[in-house]
Amino acid sequence: TNSPISPLPYFGALALASVFIGSKRGLKNREVEMISLSQGASAPVFLSFSLLGLYGIQKLEIDLQTFLNGYFLLLETVSGTISLWLPLKAIGAATGEKALGTVDLSFVVKSERTGETLPADQPVRPSALLCLAVAATLAYLDRYGGQDSFTLNNLEASFLVTTWLELLGVNSFRTATALLFGLLFYDVLWVFGSGPLLRAAASALGGEQGEAILPKYGSVMADVAMSPVLSTPTKFLFPRDAAVAAAAESSSFDFSLLGLGDVLIPGLLIGLLLRFEGRASKGSEGGGGGGGGYFAPALFAYGAGLLVSFAASFVSGKGQPALLYLVPLTVGSALLVGTKNKEVGELWSFQTSGEDEERD
């Protein structure tokens, strides 16, 4: 984040709605891809190399826009279709739509766990065609319509993060904790630490070589997030007030932003807490007595973390690593509720495959 508090309600609504919808839909998904403890622990290293690679690409001004447009056209079409399918399907059912025909989709594996495939006579309904058409049109407009609509960017970003939260999960509270605190360190390093490190390296190199590696906006993270070379819906945007923009380090960037990682990463924990809450409320194995919910307090804590992050940005006048505020508050909310319910041990040892929760 790199703005005063004014965009907070907008970003908060987008982020909380995406986390809420993605978590609820993930609970009903039978094929959630679970992140393991080793994967969660290694994520900061992998992402650091990826971030450095992207920083190098934008510094060298390598034109990847054609590739990115094609890749994100497909990604946005898929995520938009998944996101829009349930509401359009419900509308179709309510209006009594009839199938236009059938198509053989038996070559598509529906469940890798069971080997189940899609039907050989899958009905083709108008709502499904409309869903695909709308998703593809929105994706095309975002990629090839000038890319100057922050509203369309944010819609596509919401589709992406909601879909990721539906399809991805963490297999335990320990994994979530390792992932979140590891990425907190990653966020702090590349927002606060990368600028001084690169300035020291530039001083050692001297001349044009030294100048070439310096971040334009003060850090590697900010440069990658604001780079026109990497214009993709991987962040929420909100137009900045001209006076605020002029006073900021990133005065040539016209938007306040919230990275999707600041939504997705805490969202994975919140989705896990929803699963644990369901298990605990039923008193089943792996859950405690269910003395109080985890999901709502975690959402509240996430919103509070956004508020603190934006307040810190406003006071300091500099972009902040949002996970520095979001992670302690969301993890802390879970531990506080667990302490209140006398089930911290159950929460800490809770593991899920994503296949055993109630899906009604």
PDB file of N, CA and C in Angstrom, residues 276 279-280 284-288 346-347 349-351:
ATOM      1  N   PHE A 276     -11.762 -25.261  10.003  1.00  0.00           N
ATOM      2  CA  PHE A 276     -11.627 -25.682  11.401  1.00  0.00           C
ATOM      3  C   PHE A 276     -12.883 -25.348  12.192  1.00  0.00           C
ATOM      4  N   ARG A 279     -15.413 -28.015  11.522  1.00  0.00           N
ATOM      5  CA  ARG A 279     -15.085 -29.262  12.210  1.00  0.00           C
ATOM      6  C   ARG A 279     -15.330 -29.137  13.706  1.00  0.00           C
ATOM      7  N   ALA A 280     -14.909 -27.991  14.275  1.00  0.00           N
ATOM      8  CA  ALA A 280     -15.053 -27.794  15.718  1.00  0.00           C
ATOM      9  C   ALA A 280     -16.514 -27.716  16.123  1.00  0.00           C
ATOM     10  N   SER A 284     -16.178 -32.964  15.749  1.00  0.00           N
ATOM     11  CA  SER A 284     -15.587 -34.138  15.126  1.00  0.00           C
ATOM     12  C   SER A 284     -14.107 -34.206  15.425  1.00  0.00           C
ATOM     13  N   GLU A 285     -13.497 -35.312  15.039  1.00  0.00           N
ATOM     14  CA  GLU A 285     -12.072 -35.507  15.272  1.00  0.00           C
ATOM     15  C   GLU A 285     -11.289 -34.426  14.546  1.00  0.00           C
ATOM     16  N   GLY A 286     -10.318 -33.836  15.241  1.00  0.00           N
ATOM     17  CA  GLY A 286      -9.530 -32.750  14.661  1.00  0.00           C
ATOM     18  C   GLY A 286     -10.045 -31.396  15.067  1.00  0.00           C
ATOM     19  N   GLY A 287     -11.204 -31.323  15.739  1.00  0.00           N
ATOM     20  CA  GLY A 287     -11.737 -30.049  16.194  1.00  0.00           C
ATOM     21  C   GLY A 287     -12.109 -30.147  17.647  1.00  0.00           C
ATOM     22  N   GLY A 288     -12.247 -29.008  18.278  1.00  0.00           N
ATOM     23  CA  GLY A 288     -12.576 -28.982  19.687  1.00  0.00           C
ATOM     24  C   GLY A 288     -14.052 -28.831  19.900  1.00  0.00           C
ATOM     25  N   GLU A 346      -5.766 -28.119  19.690  1.00  0.00           N
ATOM     26  CA  GLU A 346      -6.484 -28.699  18.558  1.00  0.00           C
ATOM     27  C   GLU A 346      -6.286 -27.870  17.291  1.00  0.00           C
ATOM     28  N   LEU A 347      -6.298 -26.548  17.463  1.00  0.00           N
ATOM     29  CA  LEU A 347      -6.084 -25.670  16.315  1.00  0.00           C
ATOM     30  C   LEU A 347      -4.683 -25.866  15.745  1.00  0.00           C
ATOM     31  N   SER A 349      -2.716 -28.419  15.888  1.00  0.00           N
ATOM     32  CA  SER A 349      -2.506 -29.742  15.292  1.00  0.00           C
ATOM     33  C   SER A 349      -3.505 -30.056  14.178  1.00  0.00           C
ATOM     34  N   PHE A 350      -4.436 -29.143  13.925  1.00  0.00           N
ATOM     35  CA  PHE A 350      -5.473 -29.387  12.920  1.00  0.00           C
ATOM     36  C   PHE A 350      -4.861 -29.543  11.530  1.00  0.00           C
ATOM     37  N   GLN A 351      -5.279 -30.587  10.835  1.00  0.00           N
ATOM     38  CA  GLN A 351      -4.872 -30.813   9.455  1.00  0.00           C
ATOM     39  C   GLN A 351      -6.101 -31.161   8.634  1.00  0.00           C
TER      40      GLN A 351
END
